[in-house]
CSV table of C-alpha atoms and ligand atoms in Angstrom, one decimal:
chain,number,residue,atom,x,y,z
C,1,MET,CA,-99.1,-118.8,19.6
C,2,LEU,CA,-97.6,-115.3,19.2
C,3,LYS,CA,-99.1,-112.9,16.8
C,4,ILE,CA,-96.7,-111.4,14.3
C,5,ALA,CA,-97.0,-108.1,12.4
C,6,VAL,CA,-94.8,-107.5,9.4
C,7,LEU,CA,-94.2,-103.9,8.3
C,8,VAL,CA,-93.2,-103.4,4.7
C,9,SER,CA,-92.5,-100.7,2.1
C,10,GLY,CA,-91.7,-102.4,-1.1
C,11,GLY,CA,-91.6,-105.7,-3.0
C,12,GLY,CA,-92.0,-107.8,0.1
C,13,THR,CA,-89.6,-110.7,-0.7
C,14,ASN,CA,-88.8,-110.9,2.9
C,15,LEU,CA,-92.5,-111.0,3.8
C,16,GLN,CA,-92.8,-113.8,1.2
C,17,ALA,CA,-89.9,-115.7,2.9
C,18,LEU,CA,-91.8,-115.5,6.2
C,19,ILE,CA,-95.1,-116.7,4.5
C,20,ASP,CA,-93.3,-119.6,2.9
C,21,ALA,CA,-91.6,-120.5,6.1
C,22,GLN,CA,-94.9,-120.4,7.9
C,23,GLU,CA,-96.4,-122.7,5.3
C,24,ARG,CA,-93.6,-125.1,5.7
C,25,GLY,CA,-94.3,-125.2,9.4
C,26,GLU,CA,-91.1,-123.6,10.3
C,27,ILE,CA,-92.5,-120.9,12.6
C,28,PRO,CA,-94.5,-123.1,15.0
C,29,GLY,CA,-94.6,-120.6,17.8
C,30,GLY,CA,-96.1,-117.7,15.8
C,31,LYS,CA,-98.7,-116.7,13.3
C,32,LEU,CA,-98.4,-114.0,10.6
C,33,SER,CA,-101.4,-111.9,11.7
C,34,LEU,CA,-101.0,-108.5,10.2
C,35,VAL,CA,-99.2,-106.6,7.4
C,36,VAL,CA,-98.7,-102.9,7.7
C,37,ALA,CA,-97.6,-101.1,4.6
C,38,GLY,CA,-95.9,-97.8,4.5
C,39,LYS,CA,-97.7,-96.8,1.3
C,40,PRO,CA,-100.5,-98.1,-0.9
C,41,GLY,CA,-100.0,-100.1,-4.1
C,42,ILE,CA,-96.8,-101.9,-3.2
C,43,PHE,CA,-96.4,-105.5,-4.2
C,44,ALA,CA,-96.0,-106.6,-0.5
C,45,LEU,CA,-99.8,-106.0,-0.1
C,46,GLU,CA,-100.6,-108.4,-3.0
C,47,ARG,CA,-98.4,-111.1,-1.2
C,48,ALA,CA,-100.3,-110.5,2.0
C,49,LYS,CA,-103.7,-110.7,0.2
C,50,LYS,CA,-102.7,-114.0,-1.6
C,51,ALA,CA,-101.6,-115.5,1.8
C,52,GLY,CA,-104.9,-114.4,3.5
C,53,ILE,CA,-103.1,-112.1,5.9
C,54,PRO,CA,-105.0,-109.0,7.0
C,55,SER,CA,-103.3,-105.8,5.9
C,56,THR,CA,-103.5,-102.0,6.4
C,57,VAL,CA,-101.8,-99.0,5.0
C,58,LEU,CA,-100.3,-96.2,7.3
C,59,ARG,CA,-98.7,-93.3,5.5
C,60,LYS,CA,-96.6,-91.1,7.6
C,61,LYS,CA,-97.4,-88.1,5.5
C,62,ASP,CA,-101.1,-88.5,6.5
C,63,PHE,CA,-100.2,-87.6,10.0
C,64,ALA,CA,-99.3,-84.1,11.4
C,65,SER,CA,-96.4,-85.3,13.5
C,66,GLN,CA,-94.2,-88.2,14.3
C,67,GLU,CA,-96.1,-88.6,17.6
C,68,ASP,CA,-99.4,-88.8,15.8
C,69,TYR,CA,-98.0,-91.4,13.4
C,70,ASP,CA,-96.6,-93.4,16.3
C,71,ASN,CA,-99.9,-93.4,18.2
C,72,ALA,CA,-101.7,-94.6,15.2
C,73,LEU,CA,-99.1,-97.4,14.6
C,74,ILE,CA,-99.3,-98.4,18.3
C,75,GLN,CA,-103.1,-98.4,18.1
C,76,THR,CA,-103.1,-100.6,14.9
C,77,LEU,CA,-100.7,-103.1,16.5
C,78,GLU,CA,-102.5,-103.2,19.8
C,79,GLU,CA,-105.9,-103.7,18.1
C,80,ALA,CA,-104.5,-106.8,16.4
C,81,GLU,CA,-102.9,-107.9,19.8
C,82,ILE,CA,-99.5,-108.1,18.2
C,83,ASP,CA,-96.7,-109.7,20.2
C,84,LEU,CA,-93.8,-109.4,17.7
C,85,VAL,CA,-93.2,-106.7,15.1
C,86,VAL,CA,-90.9,-107.4,12.1
C,87,LEU,CA,-89.6,-104.7,10.0
C,88,ALA,CA,-89.1,-106.3,6.6
C,89,GLY,CA,-87.8,-103.6,4.2
C,90,PHE,CA,-89.7,-101.0,6.1
C,91,LEU,CA,-88.5,-97.5,5.2
C,92,THR,CA,-90.6,-95.3,7.5
C,93,ILE,CA,-88.8,-94.2,10.7
C,94,ILE,CA,-90.6,-95.4,13.7
C,95,GLY,CA,-90.5,-93.2,16.8
C,96,GLU,CA,-89.2,-93.9,20.3
C,97,LYS,CA,-92.8,-94.3,21.6
C,98,VAL,CA,-93.3,-97.3,19.4
C,99,ILE,CA,-89.9,-98.7,20.3
C,100,ARG,CA,-90.6,-98.3,24.0
C,101,ARG,CA,-94.0,-99.8,23.7
C,102,PHE,CA,-92.6,-102.8,21.9
C,103,GLU,CA,-89.2,-103.0,23.7
C,104,ASN,CA,-87.3,-106.1,22.6
C,105,LYS,CA,-90.3,-107.1,20.5
C,106,ILE,CA,-89.2,-105.4,17.2
C,107,LEU,CA,-86.9,-107.3,14.7
C,108,ASN,CA,-85.3,-105.6,11.7
C,109,ILE,CA,-83.5,-107.2,8.7
C,110,HIS,CA,-80.6,-105.1,7.4
C,111,PRO,CA,-78.7,-106.0,4.3
C,112,SER,CA,-75.1,-105.7,5.6
C,113,LEU,CA,-73.0,-107.2,8.3
C,114,ILE,CA,-73.6,-104.7,11.0
C,115,PRO,CA,-71.7,-102.6,12.1
C,116,SER,CA,-70.6,-102.1,8.5
C,117,PHE,CA,-72.7,-100.0,6.2
C,118,CYS,CA,-75.6,-99.2,8.5
C,119,GLY,CA,-77.2,-96.3,10.3
C,120,GLU,CA,-78.9,-93.3,8.8
C,121,GLY,CA,-79.1,-93.2,5.0
C,122,TYR,CA,-78.1,-96.8,4.6
C,123,TYR,CA,-81.0,-98.7,3.1
C,124,GLY,CA,-81.8,-100.9,0.1
C,125,LEU,CA,-79.4,-100.6,-2.9
C,126,ARG,CA,-77.4,-97.9,-1.2
C,127,VAL,CA,-76.0,-100.4,1.3
C,128,HIS,CA,-74.7,-102.6,-1.6
C,129,GLU,CA,-73.3,-99.5,-3.4
C,130,ALA,CA,-71.4,-98.6,-0.3
C,131,ALA,CA,-70.1,-102.2,0.2
C,132,LEU,CA,-68.9,-102.3,-3.5
C,133,SER,CA,-67.3,-98.8,-3.3
C,134,ARG,CA,-65.4,-99.8,-0.2
C,135,GLY,CA,-64.1,-102.9,-1.9
C,136,VAL,CA,-65.2,-105.4,0.9
C,137,LYS,CA,-64.8,-109.0,-0.1
C,138,VAL,CA,-67.6,-110.4,2.1
C,139,THR,CA,-70.9,-108.9,3.0
C,140,GLY,CA,-74.2,-110.3,4.2
C,141,ALA,CA,-77.2,-109.4,6.3
C,142,THR,CA,-78.1,-109.0,9.9
C,143,VAL,CA,-81.3,-109.5,11.9
C,144,HIS,CA,-81.3,-107.4,15.0
C,145,PHE,CA,-83.7,-106.1,17.7
C,146,VAL,CA,-84.6,-102.4,17.2
C,147,ASN,CA,-83.8,-99.9,19.8
C,148,GLU,CA,-83.4,-96.1,19.8
C,149,ILE,CA,-80.1,-96.3,17.9
C,150,CYS,CA,-80.6,-96.6,14.1
C,151,ASP,CA,-79.4,-100.2,13.3
C,152,GLY,CA,-77.7,-100.3,16.7
C,153,GLY,CA,-79.9,-102.8,18.6
C,154,PRO,CA,-78.8,-106.3,19.8
C,155,ILE,CA,-77.8,-108.6,16.9
C,156,VAL,CA,-79.7,-111.9,16.6
C,157,LEU,CA,-78.4,-113.5,13.5
C,158,GLN,CA,-75.8,-112.7,10.7
C,159,LYS,CA,-74.6,-114.6,7.7
C,160,ALA,CA,-71.9,-113.7,5.2
C,161,VAL,CA,-71.7,-114.1,1.4
C,162,SER,CA,-68.8,-113.4,-0.9
C,163,VAL,CA,-68.6,-110.4,-3.2
C,164,GLU,CA,-67.8,-111.6,-6.7
C,165,ASN,CA,-65.9,-110.1,-9.6
C,166,GLY,CA,-68.2,-108.0,-11.8
C,167,ASP,CA,-70.9,-107.6,-9.1
C,168,THR,CA,-73.1,-104.6,-9.4
C,169,PRO,CA,-75.3,-103.3,-6.5
C,170,GLU,CA,-78.2,-105.2,-8.1
C,171,THR,CA,-76.5,-108.6,-8.3
C,172,LEU,CA,-75.0,-108.2,-4.9
C,173,GLN,CA,-78.4,-107.2,-3.4
C,174,ARG,CA,-80.0,-110.3,-5.1
C,175,ARG,CA,-77.3,-112.7,-3.7
C,176,VAL,CA,-77.7,-111.2,-0.2
C,177,MET,CA,-81.4,-111.7,-0.3
C,178,GLU,CA,-81.5,-115.2,-1.7
C,179,GLN,CA,-78.6,-116.6,0.3
C,180,VAL,CA,-79.0,-114.7,3.5
C,181,GLU,CA,-82.0,-112.6,4.2
C,182,TRP,CA,-84.7,-115.1,3.2
C,183,GLU,CA,-82.9,-117.6,5.5
C,184,ILE,CA,-82.1,-115.7,8.6
C,185,LEU,CA,-85.2,-113.6,8.9
C,186,PRO,CA,-87.7,-116.5,9.2
C,187,LYS,CA,-85.1,-118.3,11.5
C,188,ALA,CA,-84.8,-115.3,13.8
C,189,VAL,CA,-88.6,-114.9,13.9
C,190,ALA,CA,-89.0,-118.7,14.8
C,191,LEU,CA,-86.4,-118.4,17.5
C,192,PHE,CA,-88.2,-115.4,19.1
C,193,CYS,CA,-91.6,-117.2,18.9
C,194,GLU,CA,-90.1,-120.2,20.7
C,195,GLY,CA,-88.9,-118.0,23.5
C,196,ARG,CA,-85.3,-118.8,22.7
C,197,LEU,CA,-83.8,-115.3,22.4
C,198,ALA,CA,-82.4,-113.8,25.6
C,199,ILE,CA,-80.8,-110.3,25.8
C,200,GLU,CA,-78.3,-109.2,28.3
C,201,ASN,CA,-76.1,-106.1,28.1
C,202,ASN,CA,-77.1,-105.6,24.5
C,203,ILE,CA,-75.9,-109.2,23.6
C,204,VAL,CA,-78.3,-111.8,22.4
C,205,SER,CA,-77.9,-115.4,23.4
C,206,ILE,CA,-79.8,-118.3,21.8
C,207,LYS,CA,-81.1,-120.8,24.2
C,208,ASP,CA,-81.1,-124.5,23.3
E,301,LIG,C1,-84.2,-105.9,1.8
E,301,LIG,O1,-83.0,-106.0,1.2
E,301,LIG,C2,-84.0,-105.4,3.3
E,301,LIG,O2,-82.9,-106.0,3.9
E,301,LIG,C3,-83.7,-103.9,3.1
E,301,LIG,O3,-84.7,-103.6,2.1
E,301,LIG,C4,-85.0,-104.7,1.2
E,301,LIG,C5,-86.4,-104.9,1.2
E,301,LIG,O4,-86.8,-105.9,0.2
E,301,LIG,N1,-83.9,-103.2,4.3
E,301,LIG,C6,-83.1,-102.0,4.6
E,301,LIG,O5,-82.3,-101.6,3.8
E,301,LIG,C7,-83.4,-101.5,6.0
E,301,LIG,N2,-82.4,-100.6,6.3
E,301,LIG,P1,-88.2,-106.6,0.2
E,301,LIG,O6,-89.3,-105.6,0.3
E,301,LIG,O7,-88.2,-107.4,-1.1
E,301,LIG,O8,-88.2,-107.5,1.5
């Protein structure tokens, strides 16, 4: 059974989707074992508490440097013997040291069809604002492995939804979350925990 840490910065609806999937028995190879919050007081921490998942807060601003923060994060994850790290709306930049220590063991959910509307500065509502400004007719979300390139790691799962007349960034964000993110994130985590994801030349294949 792999131990999963979920890193969060906000409301934690993706964390909730993982909790619900686990309760339905849909992540048989893994156990949600730790929640790491980027700041105190966020609702994701309430969700962790209600689900009985241990949690901790690590604020980057409490550390003198990126390296100090990375070391603290690595220590926290190692102490909990974490096998898979899931970034679920986590807005703190994690450094290369963490990425190297957990190479091909960090998954991120991004609210667009990568390579559109991704990279530095594209997070949360901004992604949906950009999609609407460009006038795309479909958008969606992507689960990918995290490497040293922002939103540039190997893609695991994607799913599209239509943009509808009259959409606002808020309505589009909600549709992408409900119809895509809450489905593909637990699915990708389950596939990882079953050992069904293989990466070769930056391409993920899903084994039967
Ligand atoms: C989600 O839409 C997630 O895809 C996005 O933040 C939101 C977090 O919501 N992540 C990014 O934009 C990362 N670049 P949640 O806290 O309710 O899960």
